[in-house]
Short mmCIF file of C-alpha atoms in Angstrom, two decimals:
data_model
loop_
_atom_site.label_atom_id
_atom_site.label_comp_id
_atom_site.label_asym_id
_atom_site.label_seq_id
_atom_site.Cartn_x
_atom_site.Cartn_y
_atom_site.Cartn_z
CA MET A 1 -183.45 -67.45 163.01
CA LYS A 2 -186.95 -68.69 163.93
CA LEU A 3 -188.25 -72.22 164.31
CA LYS A 4 -191.39 -72.58 162.18
CA MET A 5 -192.12 -76.30 162.29
CA VAL A 6 -190.99 -79.62 163.76
CA ILE A 7 -192.05 -82.92 162.19
CA VAL A 8 -191.22 -86.05 164.19
CA GLU A 9 -191.54 -89.70 163.28
CA ASN A 10 -190.89 -92.51 165.79
CA PHE A 11 -189.04 -90.14 168.11
CA ARG A 12 -189.40 -91.05 171.79
CA CYS A 13 -193.14 -90.91 172.60
CA PHE A 14 -194.20 -89.51 169.23
CA ALA A 15 -195.25 -91.78 166.38
CA ASN A 16 -195.93 -89.12 163.79
CA GLU A 17 -196.50 -85.52 164.83
CA THR A 18 -196.17 -82.04 163.37
CA PHE A 19 -195.76 -78.93 165.52
CA SER A 20 -195.88 -75.32 164.35
CA PHE A 21 -194.42 -72.37 166.20
CA SER A 22 -194.98 -68.61 166.30
CA ASP A 23 -192.99 -65.79 167.89
CA GLU A 24 -194.51 -66.73 171.26
CA THR A 25 -195.53 -70.37 171.51
CA ILE A 26 -197.00 -72.20 174.48
CA VAL A 27 -196.47 -75.93 174.96
CA ARG A 28 -198.67 -77.37 177.73
CA ALA A 29 -199.45 -80.88 178.87
CA PHE A 30 -199.24 -83.35 181.72
CA ASN A 31 -195.75 -84.07 182.98
CA GLY A 32 -194.23 -86.80 180.81
CA ALA A 33 -196.49 -86.04 177.85
CA GLY A 34 -193.59 -84.94 175.63
CA LYS A 35 -193.08 -81.20 176.17
CA SER A 36 -189.27 -81.36 176.49
CA THR A 37 -189.19 -84.09 173.82
CA ILE A 38 -190.01 -81.43 171.25
CA ALA A 39 -186.85 -79.51 172.24
CA GLU A 40 -184.83 -82.73 172.22
CA ALA A 41 -186.09 -83.52 168.71
CA VAL A 42 -184.78 -80.14 167.53
CA VAL A 43 -181.36 -80.84 169.10
CA TRP A 44 -181.14 -84.33 167.58
CA CYS A 45 -182.17 -83.05 164.16
CA LEU A 46 -179.36 -80.49 164.15
CA TYR A 47 -176.53 -82.20 166.04
CA GLY A 48 -177.48 -85.86 166.56
CA THR A 49 -177.38 -85.71 170.38
CA ASN A 50 -179.85 -85.84 173.22
CA ILE A 51 -180.99 -82.70 175.02
CA MET A 52 -177.84 -82.77 177.23
CA GLY A 53 -175.54 -82.80 174.21
CA SER A 54 -174.51 -86.46 174.60
CA LYS A 55 -173.91 -88.55 171.48
CA ARG A 56 -174.69 -92.20 170.66
CA TYR A 57 -178.25 -92.00 172.04
CA ASP A 58 -180.06 -92.92 168.81
CA SER A 59 -181.35 -96.23 170.15
CA VAL A 60 -182.65 -94.51 173.30
CA LEU A 61 -184.35 -91.69 171.37
CA MET A 62 -186.05 -94.07 168.92
CA ARG A 63 -189.68 -94.88 169.76
CA GLU A 64 -190.05 -98.27 171.41
CA GLY A 65 -190.93 -101.04 168.98
CA THR A 66 -189.65 -99.20 165.90
CA ASN A 67 -186.41 -99.43 163.96
CA ASN A 68 -186.25 -96.06 162.27
CA MET A 69 -186.86 -92.42 163.12
CA LYS A 70 -186.85 -89.03 161.47
CA VAL A 71 -187.03 -85.40 162.53
CA ILE A 72 -187.53 -82.45 160.21
CA THR A 73 -187.15 -78.85 161.39
CA VAL A 74 -188.12 -75.84 159.30
CA TRP A 75 -186.41 -72.52 160.07
CA GLU A 76 -186.84 -68.97 158.85
CA THR A 77 -183.75 -66.78 158.54
CA ALA A 78 -183.64 -63.05 159.28
CA SER A 79 -183.85 -62.43 155.52
CA GLY A 80 -187.12 -64.40 155.34
CA GLN A 81 -185.72 -67.53 153.65
CA ASP A 82 -186.80 -70.99 154.79
CA VAL A 83 -184.18 -73.59 155.72
CA THR A 84 -185.23 -77.22 156.16
CA VAL A 85 -182.97 -79.53 158.17
CA GLU A 86 -183.73 -83.25 158.17
CA ARG A 87 -182.05 -86.07 160.08
CA VAL A 88 -183.01 -89.67 159.31
CA LYS A 89 -182.13 -92.91 161.05
CA PRO A 90 -183.19 -95.60 158.52
CA GLU A 91 -183.83 -99.24 159.34
CA THR A 92 -180.44 -100.15 157.93
CA GLY A 93 -177.34 -98.07 157.47
CA GLY A 94 -176.10 -94.97 159.19
CA VAL A 95 -177.78 -91.71 160.07
CA LYS A 96 -178.15 -89.17 157.26
CA GLN A 97 -178.67 -85.43 157.41
CA PHE A 98 -179.99 -83.09 154.74
CA ILE A 99 -180.40 -79.34 154.35
CA ASN A 100 -183.07 -78.26 151.90
CA GLY A 101 -183.15 -81.82 150.54
CA ASN A 102 -179.42 -82.02 149.86
CA LYS A 103 -176.80 -83.91 151.80
CA VAL A 104 -175.10 -81.64 154.29
CA ARG A 105 -171.77 -80.25 153.15
CA PRO A 106 -168.87 -79.83 155.63
CA GLY A 107 -169.31 -76.58 157.57
CA GLN A 108 -172.77 -75.87 156.12
CA LEU A 109 -174.71 -76.56 159.32
CA GLU A 110 -172.20 -74.62 161.44
CA SER A 111 -172.49 -71.57 159.19
CA LEU A 112 -176.27 -71.53 159.70
CA PHE A 113 -176.38 -72.40 163.40
CA PHE A 114 -173.49 -72.93 165.86
CA ASN A 115 -170.15 -74.70 165.70
CA SER A 116 -171.06 -77.14 168.46
CA VAL A 117 -174.08 -78.54 170.21
CA GLN A 118 -172.85 -76.98 173.46
CA GLU A 119 -173.03 -73.51 171.93
CA PHE A 120 -176.49 -74.15 170.48
CA LEU A 121 -177.86 -75.54 173.75
CA SER A 122 -176.42 -72.58 175.66
CA VAL A 123 -178.75 -70.36 173.62
CA PHE A 124 -181.70 -72.72 173.04
CA ILE A 125 -182.11 -74.26 176.52
CA PRO A 126 -181.89 -71.91 179.54
CA GLY A 127 -179.98 -73.63 182.34
CA TYR A 128 -177.72 -75.66 180.06
CA PHE A 129 -174.86 -73.14 179.94
CA SER A 130 -174.64 -72.99 183.72
CA SER A 131 -174.75 -76.78 184.06
CA ILE A 132 -171.67 -77.58 181.97
CA GLU A 133 -168.08 -77.61 183.18
CA PRO A 134 -166.68 -74.11 183.84
CA LYS A 135 -163.88 -74.65 181.32
CA ASP A 136 -166.43 -75.54 178.61
CA ALA A 137 -168.66 -72.60 179.50
CA LYS A 138 -165.66 -70.28 179.47
CA ALA A 139 -164.56 -71.66 176.10
CA ILE A 140 -167.97 -70.88 174.57
CA ILE A 141 -167.91 -67.26 175.73
CA ALA A 142 -164.22 -66.84 174.90
CA ARG A 143 -164.77 -68.16 171.37
CA TYR A 144 -167.25 -65.46 170.52
CA SER A 145 -165.72 -62.65 172.58
CA ASP A 146 -162.31 -62.80 170.96
CA VAL A 147 -160.45 -59.47 170.71
CA GLU A 148 -158.32 -58.57 167.70
CA PRO A 149 -154.63 -58.90 168.70
CA ASN A 150 -153.77 -55.67 166.86
CA ILE A 151 -156.24 -53.76 169.02
CA VAL A 152 -154.67 -55.20 172.16
CA LEU A 153 -151.15 -54.47 170.89
CA SER A 154 -152.00 -50.86 170.14
CA SER A 155 -153.00 -50.35 173.79
CA LEU A 156 -149.72 -51.70 175.22
CA LEU A 157 -146.64 -49.74 176.23
CA PRO A 158 -144.17 -49.23 173.35
CA LYS A 159 -141.58 -51.56 174.92
CA HIS A 160 -144.16 -54.36 175.18
CA ARG A 161 -145.64 -53.67 171.76
CA GLY A 162 -142.18 -53.77 170.17
CA VAL A 163 -141.54 -57.25 171.59
CA LEU A 164 -144.82 -58.74 170.36
CA GLU A 165 -145.61 -56.90 167.13
CA ASN A 166 -143.84 -59.50 164.94
CA GLU A 167 -145.46 -62.51 166.63
CA LYS A 168 -148.23 -64.54 164.98
CA PHE A 169 -151.62 -64.60 166.69
CA GLY A 170 -153.49 -67.03 164.48
CA MET A 171 -155.04 -68.74 167.51
CA GLY A 172 -155.98 -65.52 169.29
CA TYR A 173 -155.63 -65.62 173.06
CA ASP A 174 -154.29 -69.18 172.91
CA SER A 175 -151.37 -67.93 170.79
CA ILE A 176 -150.22 -65.56 173.52
CA GLN A 177 -150.64 -68.35 176.08
CA ILE A 178 -148.41 -70.64 174.02
CA LEU A 179 -145.89 -67.82 173.52
CA ALA A 180 -145.80 -67.09 177.26
CA LYS A 181 -145.35 -70.77 178.11
CA LYS A 182 -142.56 -71.15 175.55
CA ALA A 183 -140.80 -68.02 176.83
CA SER A 184 -141.10 -69.21 180.44
CA THR A 185 -139.60 -72.59 179.52
CA GLU A 186 -136.72 -70.92 177.66
CA LEU A 187 -136.16 -68.51 180.56
CA ARG A 188 -136.01 -71.37 183.05
CA GLU A 189 -133.51 -73.25 180.88
CA LEU A 190 -131.37 -70.13 180.38
CA THR A 191 -131.46 -69.35 184.10
CA GLU A 192 -130.32 -72.88 184.93
CA ASP A 193 -127.58 -72.58 182.30
CA LEU A 194 -126.56 -69.22 183.78
CA LEU A 195 -126.19 -70.81 187.22
CA ARG A 196 -123.94 -73.47 185.68
CA LEU A 197 -121.90 -70.77 183.93
CA ASP A 198 -121.55 -68.84 187.19
CA GLY A 199 -120.24 -71.99 188.87
CA GLU A 200 -117.63 -72.52 186.15
CA ILE A 201 -116.67 -68.84 186.20
CA SER A 202 -116.19 -68.97 189.99
CA THR A 203 -113.96 -72.03 189.59
CA TYR A 204 -111.74 -70.32 187.01
CA GLU A 205 -111.65 -67.07 189.02
CA ALA A 206 -110.45 -69.06 192.03
CA ILE A 207 -107.65 -70.54 189.91
CA LEU A 208 -106.57 -67.09 188.72
CA ALA A 209 -106.66 -65.80 192.30
CA GLU A 210 -104.16 -68.42 193.48
CA PRO A 211 -100.65 -67.05 194.33
CA LYS A 212 -98.33 -67.21 191.35
CA PRO A 213 -95.44 -69.61 192.03
CA GLU A 214 -91.89 -68.36 191.60
CA GLN A 215 -90.46 -69.29 188.24
CA PRO A 216 -87.70 -71.87 188.84
CA LYS A 217 -84.09 -71.22 187.78
CA SER A 218 -81.45 -73.84 187.10
CA LEU A 219 -78.40 -73.88 189.42
CA VAL A 220 -76.57 -76.33 187.19
CA THR A 221 -74.44 -74.32 184.78
CA GLU A 222 -73.31 -75.46 181.37
CA GLU A 223 -69.80 -75.88 182.77
CA ILE A 224 -71.11 -78.23 185.45
CA LYS A 225 -73.08 -80.16 182.84
CA ALA A 226 -69.93 -80.47 180.71
CA GLN A 227 -68.01 -81.67 183.77
CA VAL A 228 -70.74 -84.22 184.49
CA ASN A 229 -70.45 -85.46 180.93
CA ARG A 230 -66.68 -85.83 181.27
CA TYR A 231 -67.00 -87.60 184.63
CA SER A 232 -69.70 -89.85 183.26
CA GLU A 233 -67.47 -90.87 180.36
CA ARG A 234 -64.56 -91.52 182.76
CA ILE A 235 -66.81 -93.54 185.09
CA ALA A 236 -68.17 -95.54 182.17
CA GLU A 237 -64.65 -96.20 180.95
CA PHE A 238 -63.55 -97.19 184.46
CA ASP A 239 -66.54 -99.50 184.93
CA PHE A 240 -65.88 -101.09 181.57
CA THR A 241 -62.18 -101.51 182.40
CA GLN A 242 -62.97 -102.88 185.83
CA LYS A 243 -65.17 -105.48 184.31
CA ASN A 244 -62.37 -106.56 181.94
CA VAL A 245 -59.79 -106.48 184.78
CA MET A 246 -61.90 -108.76 186.90
CA ASN A 247 -62.25 -111.20 184.04
CA GLN A 248 -58.53 -111.03 183.22
CA ARG A 249 -57.52 -111.41 186.86
CA LYS A 250 -59.74 -114.40 187.19
CA GLU A 251 -58.20 -115.89 184.06
CA LEU A 252 -54.61 -115.15 185.28
CA ASN A 253 -55.28 -116.71 188.67
CA THR A 254 -56.64 -119.74 186.90
CA GLN A 255 -53.53 -119.96 184.70
CA ILE A 256 -51.20 -119.49 187.70
CA TYR A 257 -53.03 -122.22 189.55
CA ARG A 258 -52.72 -124.53 186.59
CA LYS A 259 -48.98 -123.72 186.25
CA GLN A 260 -48.50 -124.49 189.94
CA GLU A 261 -50.25 -127.80 189.53
CA THR A 262 -48.18 -128.57 186.42
CA TYR A 263 -45.03 -127.57 188.26
CA LYS A 264 -45.86 -129.91 191.11
CA SER A 265 -46.63 -132.71 188.69
CA ILE A 266 -43.37 -132.29 186.73
CA ARG A 267 -41.28 -131.85 189.88
CA ALA A 268 -42.68 -135.12 191.13
CA GLN A 269 -41.16 -136.72 188.03
CA ARG A 270 -37.56 -136.21 189.31
CA LYS A 271 -35.65 -139.45 189.76
CA THR A 272 -32.96 -140.54 192.24
CA LEU A 273 -30.16 -142.99 191.41
CA ASP A 274 -30.98 -146.50 192.51
CA ASP A 275 -27.85 -148.76 192.41
CA THR A 276 -29.98 -151.87 192.66
CA CYS A 277 -31.27 -153.65 189.57
CA PRO A 278 -35.01 -153.56 189.60
CA THR A 279 -35.19 -157.01 188.06
CA CYS A 280 -32.64 -159.08 189.90
CA LYS A 281 -32.24 -156.89 192.91
CA GLN A 282 -28.41 -157.02 192.66
CA LYS A 283 -26.25 -153.98 193.20
CA LEU A 284 -25.10 -152.26 190.01
CA LEU A 285 -21.41 -151.85 189.42
CA GLY A 286 -19.17 -150.38 186.84
CA ASP A 287 -20.68 -149.43 183.50
CA ALA A 288 -24.13 -150.47 184.54
CA LEU A 289 -24.06 -147.99 187.41
CA LYS A 290 -22.61 -145.29 185.18
CA THR A 291 -25.30 -145.85 182.56
CA ALA A 292 -28.01 -145.75 185.19
CA LYS A 293 -26.51 -142.54 186.61
CA GLN A 294 -26.47 -140.93 183.14
CA GLU A 295 -30.08 -141.88 182.52
CA VAL A 296 -31.17 -140.30 185.82
CA GLU A 297 -29.21 -137.15 185.16
CA PHE A 298 -30.61 -136.84 181.64
CA HIS A 299 -34.15 -137.37 182.86
CA ASN A 300 -33.78 -134.89 185.71
CA ALA A 301 -32.17 -132.33 183.42
CA THR A 302 -35.23 -132.51 181.18
CA VAL A 303 -37.51 -132.10 184.22
CA GLU A 304 -35.50 -129.11 185.41
CA ARG A 305 -35.77 -127.46 182.06
CA GLU A 306 -39.57 -127.91 182.15
CA LEU A 307 -39.71 -126.59 185.71
CA LYS A 308 -37.60 -123.59 184.76
CA LYS A 309 -39.90 -122.90 181.85
CA ILE A 310 -42.93 -123.11 184.13
CA GLU A 311 -41.28 -120.81 186.66
CA LEU A 312 -40.63 -118.22 183.97
CA GLU A 313 -44.21 -118.47 182.72
CA GLY A 314 -45.45 -118.14 186.34
CA ILE A 315 -43.32 -115.05 186.84
CA GLU A 316 -44.79 -113.55 183.67
CA LEU A 317 -48.34 -114.32 184.83
CA ARG A 318 -47.72 -112.75 188.25
CA LYS A 319 -46.28 -109.69 186.58
CA LYS A 320 -49.44 -109.31 184.52
CA LEU A 321 -51.53 -109.83 187.66
CA GLU A 322 -49.61 -107.10 189.44
CA GLU A 323 -50.19 -104.76 186.50
CA LEU A 324 -53.92 -105.43 186.71
CA GLN A 325 -53.92 -104.88 190.43
CA SER A 326 -52.22 -101.55 189.92
CA LEU A 327 -55.29 -100.44 187.94
CA GLU A 328 -57.41 -101.05 191.05
CA SER A 329 -55.36 -98.86 193.28
CA HIS A 330 -57.12 -97.09 196.15
CA LYS A 331 -56.32 -93.74 194.66
CA THR A 332 -58.04 -94.54 191.38
CA ILE A 333 -61.12 -96.01 193.09
CA SER A 334 -61.35 -93.00 195.42
CA GLU A 335 -61.21 -90.59 192.50
CA ILE A 336 -63.87 -92.54 190.63
CA GLU A 337 -66.13 -92.55 193.72
CA LYS A 338 -65.76 -88.79 194.04
CA MET A 339 -66.69 -88.42 190.39
CA ARG A 340 -69.62 -90.77 190.86
CA ASN A 341 -70.90 -88.82 193.90
CA PHE A 342 -70.54 -85.55 192.03
CA VAL A 343 -72.46 -86.90 189.03
CA ASN A 344 -75.22 -88.33 191.26
CA LYS A 345 -75.56 -85.05 193.15
CA VAL A 346 -75.81 -83.04 189.94
CA ASN A 347 -78.28 -85.51 188.42
CA THR A 348 -80.44 -85.30 191.57
CA GLN A 349 -80.37 -81.51 191.31
CA LEU A 350 -81.29 -81.71 187.65
CA GLY A 351 -84.16 -84.09 188.46
CA ASN A 352 -85.50 -81.73 191.12
CA GLU A 353 -85.21 -78.82 188.72
CA ARG A 354 -87.06 -80.77 186.01
CA ASP A 355 -89.86 -81.50 188.48
CA ALA A 356 -89.98 -77.82 189.45
CA PHE A 357 -90.09 -76.73 185.80
CA THR A 358 -92.78 -79.33 185.07
CA ARG A 359 -94.91 -78.11 187.98
CA TYR A 360 -94.46 -74.53 186.84
CA GLU A 361 -95.38 -75.38 183.24
CA GLU A 362 -98.47 -77.26 184.45
CA TRP A 363 -99.47 -74.27 186.57
CA GLN A 364 -98.89 -71.94 183.62
CA LYS A 365 -101.02 -74.12 181.33
CA ARG A 366 -103.75 -74.30 184.00
CA TYR A 367 -103.56 -70.53 184.48
CA ASP A 368 -103.67 -69.81 180.74
CA ARG A 369 -106.58 -72.23 180.23
CA ALA A 370 -108.47 -70.67 183.15
CA SER A 371 -107.84 -67.20 181.72
CA ASN A 372 -109.01 -68.18 178.24
CA GLU A 373 -112.04 -70.11 179.52
CA LEU A 374 -112.96 -67.26 181.86
CA ASN A 375 -112.98 -64.77 179.00
CA ARG A 376 -114.97 -67.18 176.81
CA LEU A 377 -117.53 -67.97 179.53
CA LYS A 378 -117.92 -64.31 180.44
CA GLY A 379 -118.72 -63.61 176.79
CA ILE A 380 -121.29 -66.42 176.78
CA ARG A 381 -122.70 -65.19 180.08
CA GLU A 382 -123.10 -61.69 178.70
CA ILE A 383 -125.06 -63.09 175.75
CA GLN A 384 -127.10 -65.31 178.08
CA GLN A 385 -127.86 -62.36 180.32
CA GLU A 386 -129.04 -60.35 177.32
CA ASN A 387 -131.25 -63.26 176.23
CA ILE A 388 -132.65 -63.57 179.75
CA GLU A 389 -133.46 -59.86 179.78
CA LYS A 390 -135.15 -60.20 176.38
CA LEU A 391 -137.15 -63.22 177.53
CA SER A 392 -138.07 -61.49 180.79
CA LEU A 393 -139.32 -58.54 178.77
CA LYS A 394 -141.23 -60.90 176.47
CA ILE A 395 -142.85 -62.61 179.46
CA GLU A 396 -143.66 -59.20 180.91
CA ALA A 397 -145.14 -58.22 177.54
CA THR A 398 -147.26 -61.39 177.31
CA LYS A 399 -148.45 -60.75 180.84
CA ALA A 400 -149.43 -57.20 179.88
CA PHE A 401 -151.06 -58.50 176.67
CA ARG A 402 -153.10 -61.11 178.52
CA SER A 403 -154.12 -58.63 181.18
CA GLN A 404 -155.23 -56.07 178.59
CA TYR A 405 -156.87 -58.77 176.45
CA VAL A 406 -158.92 -60.00 179.40
CA ARG A 407 -159.98 -56.44 180.26
CA MET A 408 -161.03 -55.73 176.69
CA GLN A 409 -162.79 -59.07 176.41
CA GLN A 410 -164.59 -58.43 179.68
CA ASN A 411 -165.67 -54.98 178.47
CA LYS A 412 -166.93 -56.55 175.25
CA ILE A 413 -169.01 -59.06 177.21
CA ASP A 414 -170.23 -56.51 179.77
CA LYS A 415 -171.65 -54.28 177.03
CA LEU A 416 -174.00 -57.10 175.98
CA LEU A 417 -175.27 -57.86 179.49
CA ASP A 418 -177.57 -55.93 181.78
CA ASN A 419 -178.14 -57.88 184.98
CA VAL A 420 -175.62 -60.66 184.37
CA LYS A 421 -171.92 -60.51 185.10
CA ILE A 422 -169.77 -63.23 183.47
CA GLN A 423 -166.18 -63.26 184.65
CA LEU A 424 -163.90 -65.46 182.54
CA PHE A 425 -160.67 -64.53 184.33
CA ARG A 426 -159.54 -62.26 187.09
CA VAL A 427 -156.52 -59.96 187.05
CA ASN A 428 -154.61 -59.45 190.31
CA GLU A 429 -152.79 -56.31 191.41
CA ASP A 430 -149.63 -57.42 189.59
CA GLY A 431 -151.50 -57.73 186.32
CA GLU A 432 -151.32 -61.53 186.38
CA VAL A 433 -154.26 -63.31 184.74
CA LEU A 434 -155.76 -66.03 186.93
CA ASP A 435 -158.62 -68.47 186.49
CA GLY A 436 -161.73 -67.03 188.05
CA PHE A 437 -164.81 -68.07 186.07
CA ARG A 438 -168.08 -67.17 187.72
CA ILE A 439 -171.59 -65.97 186.87
CA LEU A 440 -173.50 -63.33 188.83
CA TRP A 441 -177.11 -62.20 188.46
CA ASN A 442 -177.70 -58.82 190.07
CA ASN A 443 -174.47 -59.47 192.01
CA LYS A 444 -175.78 -62.82 193.32
CA PRO A 445 -173.78 -66.02 192.61
CA TYR A 446 -175.55 -68.33 190.19
CA ASN A 447 -175.81 -71.19 192.67
CA LEU A 448 -177.87 -68.97 195.02
CA LEU A 449 -180.46 -68.00 192.40
CA SER A 450 -184.03 -69.25 192.29
CA HIS A 451 -185.25 -71.23 189.27
CA SER A 452 -186.90 -68.11 187.88
CA GLU A 453 -183.76 -66.02 188.31
CA LYS A 454 -181.63 -68.73 186.70
CA VAL A 455 -183.89 -68.76 183.63
CA TRP A 456 -183.72 -64.98 183.31
CA CYS A 457 -179.96 -65.14 183.81
CA ASP A 458 -179.56 -67.80 181.10
CA LEU A 459 -181.85 -65.92 178.73
CA GLU A 460 -179.53 -62.94 178.99
CA ILE A 461 -176.43 -65.14 178.55
CA GLY A 462 -177.96 -66.80 175.48
CA ARG A 463 -178.73 -63.42 173.98
CA ALA A 464 -175.12 -62.32 174.58
CA ILE A 465 -173.78 -65.48 172.92
CA PHE A 466 -175.71 -65.05 169.69
CA GLN A 467 -174.93 -61.31 169.68
CA LEU A 468 -171.21 -62.13 169.91
CA ARG A 469 -171.37 -64.24 166.74
CA PRO A 470 -169.97 -62.77 163.51
CA ASN A 471 -173.57 -62.65 162.21
CA PRO A 472 -175.55 -61.83 165.35
CA GLU A 473 -178.92 -63.33 164.39
CA PRO A 474 -181.39 -64.10 167.23
CA PHE A 475 -182.18 -67.76 167.91
CA PRO A 476 -185.27 -69.24 169.56
CA VAL A 477 -185.27 -70.30 173.19
CA PHE A 478 -187.18 -73.20 174.77
CA VAL A 479 -188.14 -72.48 178.41
CA ASP A 480 -189.15 -75.59 180.32
CA ASP A 481 -191.12 -75.38 183.60
CA ALA A 482 -192.20 -71.91 182.50
CA GLU A 483 -194.82 -71.78 185.26
CA SER A 484 -191.93 -71.26 187.71
CA VAL A 485 -190.57 -68.26 185.80
CA LEU A 486 -191.90 -64.91 186.96
CA ASN A 487 -193.05 -62.39 184.38
CA LEU A 488 -191.77 -64.40 181.44
CA PHE A 489 -194.00 -62.64 178.94
CA ASN A 490 -194.18 -59.28 180.72
CA THR A 491 -190.93 -58.32 179.01
CA GLN A 492 -190.43 -57.56 175.35
CA HIS A 493 -188.19 -60.34 173.98
CA ASP A 494 -185.87 -59.92 171.00
CA ARG A 495 -186.23 -63.52 169.89
CA GLN A 496 -188.67 -66.36 169.56
CA ILE A 497 -189.92 -67.84 172.87
CA ILE A 498 -191.25 -71.38 173.25
CA ALA A 499 -192.51 -71.88 176.80
CA ALA A 500 -193.52 -75.26 178.23
CA TYR A 501 -196.05 -75.38 181.07
CA ALA A 502 -197.36 -78.26 183.15
CA TYR A 503 -201.08 -78.50 182.43
CA ARG A 504 -203.83 -81.03 183.03
CA SER A 505 -204.36 -82.03 179.42
CA SER A 506 -202.76 -83.88 176.56
CA LEU A 507 -200.04 -82.11 174.59
CA ILE A 508 -201.05 -78.76 173.15
CA VAL A 509 -198.75 -76.57 171.04
CA GLU A 510 -200.25 -73.23 170.06
CA GLU A 511 -199.64 -69.53 169.76
CA ARG A 512 -199.62 -67.72 173.10
CA LYS A 513 -202.57 -65.54 172.09
CA LEU A 514 -204.68 -68.63 171.43
CA THR A 515 -203.66 -70.08 174.77
CA ALA A 516 -204.81 -66.89 176.47
CA LEU A 517 -208.17 -67.08 174.71
CA HIS A 518 -208.58 -70.75 175.60
CA LEU A 519 -207.71 -70.09 179.22
CA GLU A 520 -210.16 -67.18 179.39
CA GLU A 521 -212.86 -69.42 177.99
CA GLU A 522 -212.04 -72.11 180.56
CA ILE A 523 -212.21 -69.51 183.31
CA ARG A 524 -215.65 -68.36 182.11
CA ASN A 525 -216.85 -71.93 181.96
CA LEU A 526 -215.60 -72.54 185.49
CA GLN A 527 -217.26 -69.38 186.76
CA SER A 528 -220.52 -70.41 185.10
CA LEU A 529 -220.28 -73.87 186.65
CA ILE A 530 -219.62 -72.40 190.09
CA SER A 531 -222.57 -70.02 189.75
CA SER A 532 -224.96 -72.77 188.69
CA ARG A 533 -223.99 -74.95 191.60
CA SER A 534 -224.35 -72.06 194.03
CA ALA A 535 -227.90 -71.44 192.79
#
């Protein structure tokens, strides 16, 4: 691709200018006369940025006092076809871009030139590539020096190739980076899970290692249990009877007390014969005395009968009370107490045995659960261990892939370079890929190079970049401050060179051969002037 013509209108210092270019073009003028502006116009026409690749600079690039600008660039492809690219900033509305008079289609510009302004500037402007961030510079080289994953896979060991051959590598090197990161994350999670499993397994193993308790046996036979049941029934019957006896005894005592009180009351009703008339107080005689005596006897006889009746009832009540008291004999109570003690002792033994059986059952359940869980967790652990081994192998394979990829990529880049060494990564002794971007020119770090060496270095880098493209077509290069570059035109170049020199004149853009003729003529004129003054 060659730049044939640049037409600028209201761009920076230019009102309306047209510049034509040959294979070797010289641009010379005073400093500030617009030499680098020509290169910036080309960049803006293609990508809409300034010469440093920064966007939103339209108002700065527009000529002072104007409200519109336009740049047209005419290019010639390797097949000899002309391509015209035009970018217009009208007075109103947004910027428009055209290719061969038609509005630019998506991807059309990129197919003709480069995918980004950074890539274009890395080829077009020596010094730009080395001025950008290392990660951006590395991305440009890596984009065009990609290695086919299948080629890398074929160079790996069979065990590594087998792990990766079914993976997708649609994003090239980035795909293997993503795969390695994912595998590392999964490995870390599985390792943490394995530690948790080991902790649980240790806990269950400790349970199974505990001494087995002796299985308890009951000392209470069925005969003893039957005896306890009989005693319990007898005790219950006794307790029930005792409760009734107490109530009956209380009731009998109450009845006896009442009988005694009644007896006393009736006995107090006995009368004695009084031979004195209660009315007149005269002594009774004869029939009156006899009648009074009969009345007393009759009354007392009735009282005696009532007393006798009460005595008989009292005797009956005491008899019943004695019968009740016989039920509470010391012998009976002693026997019941013995039964009660026996029942309590057996029940205590049974309670202790129940506790022992419960503890044993709990231990057995704990032991069985620990045994089952241990077997289950060991199975899970075995699977986890297999997965960890697979992931470890995958990580090892991605490491080998990256290492081999970087070596192949480096070889691909090295074949395109003579004096320059571009290192995108470095591989340590373990095969681990580390960041290590650097640029060397004849084994000298870039930051130690002179301006001339930097230009030569960047010329070689630019050539490598366009040669790495799918369609490796040469692109022109614009060398500013060319007077500081040694032997710029003493070497046969494989692309178009536009060199800008500081010169005491207004802007001149012409073929290098014409510049040489003009300079020779100026030298002759100076020599003639010197000779005439000497004479």
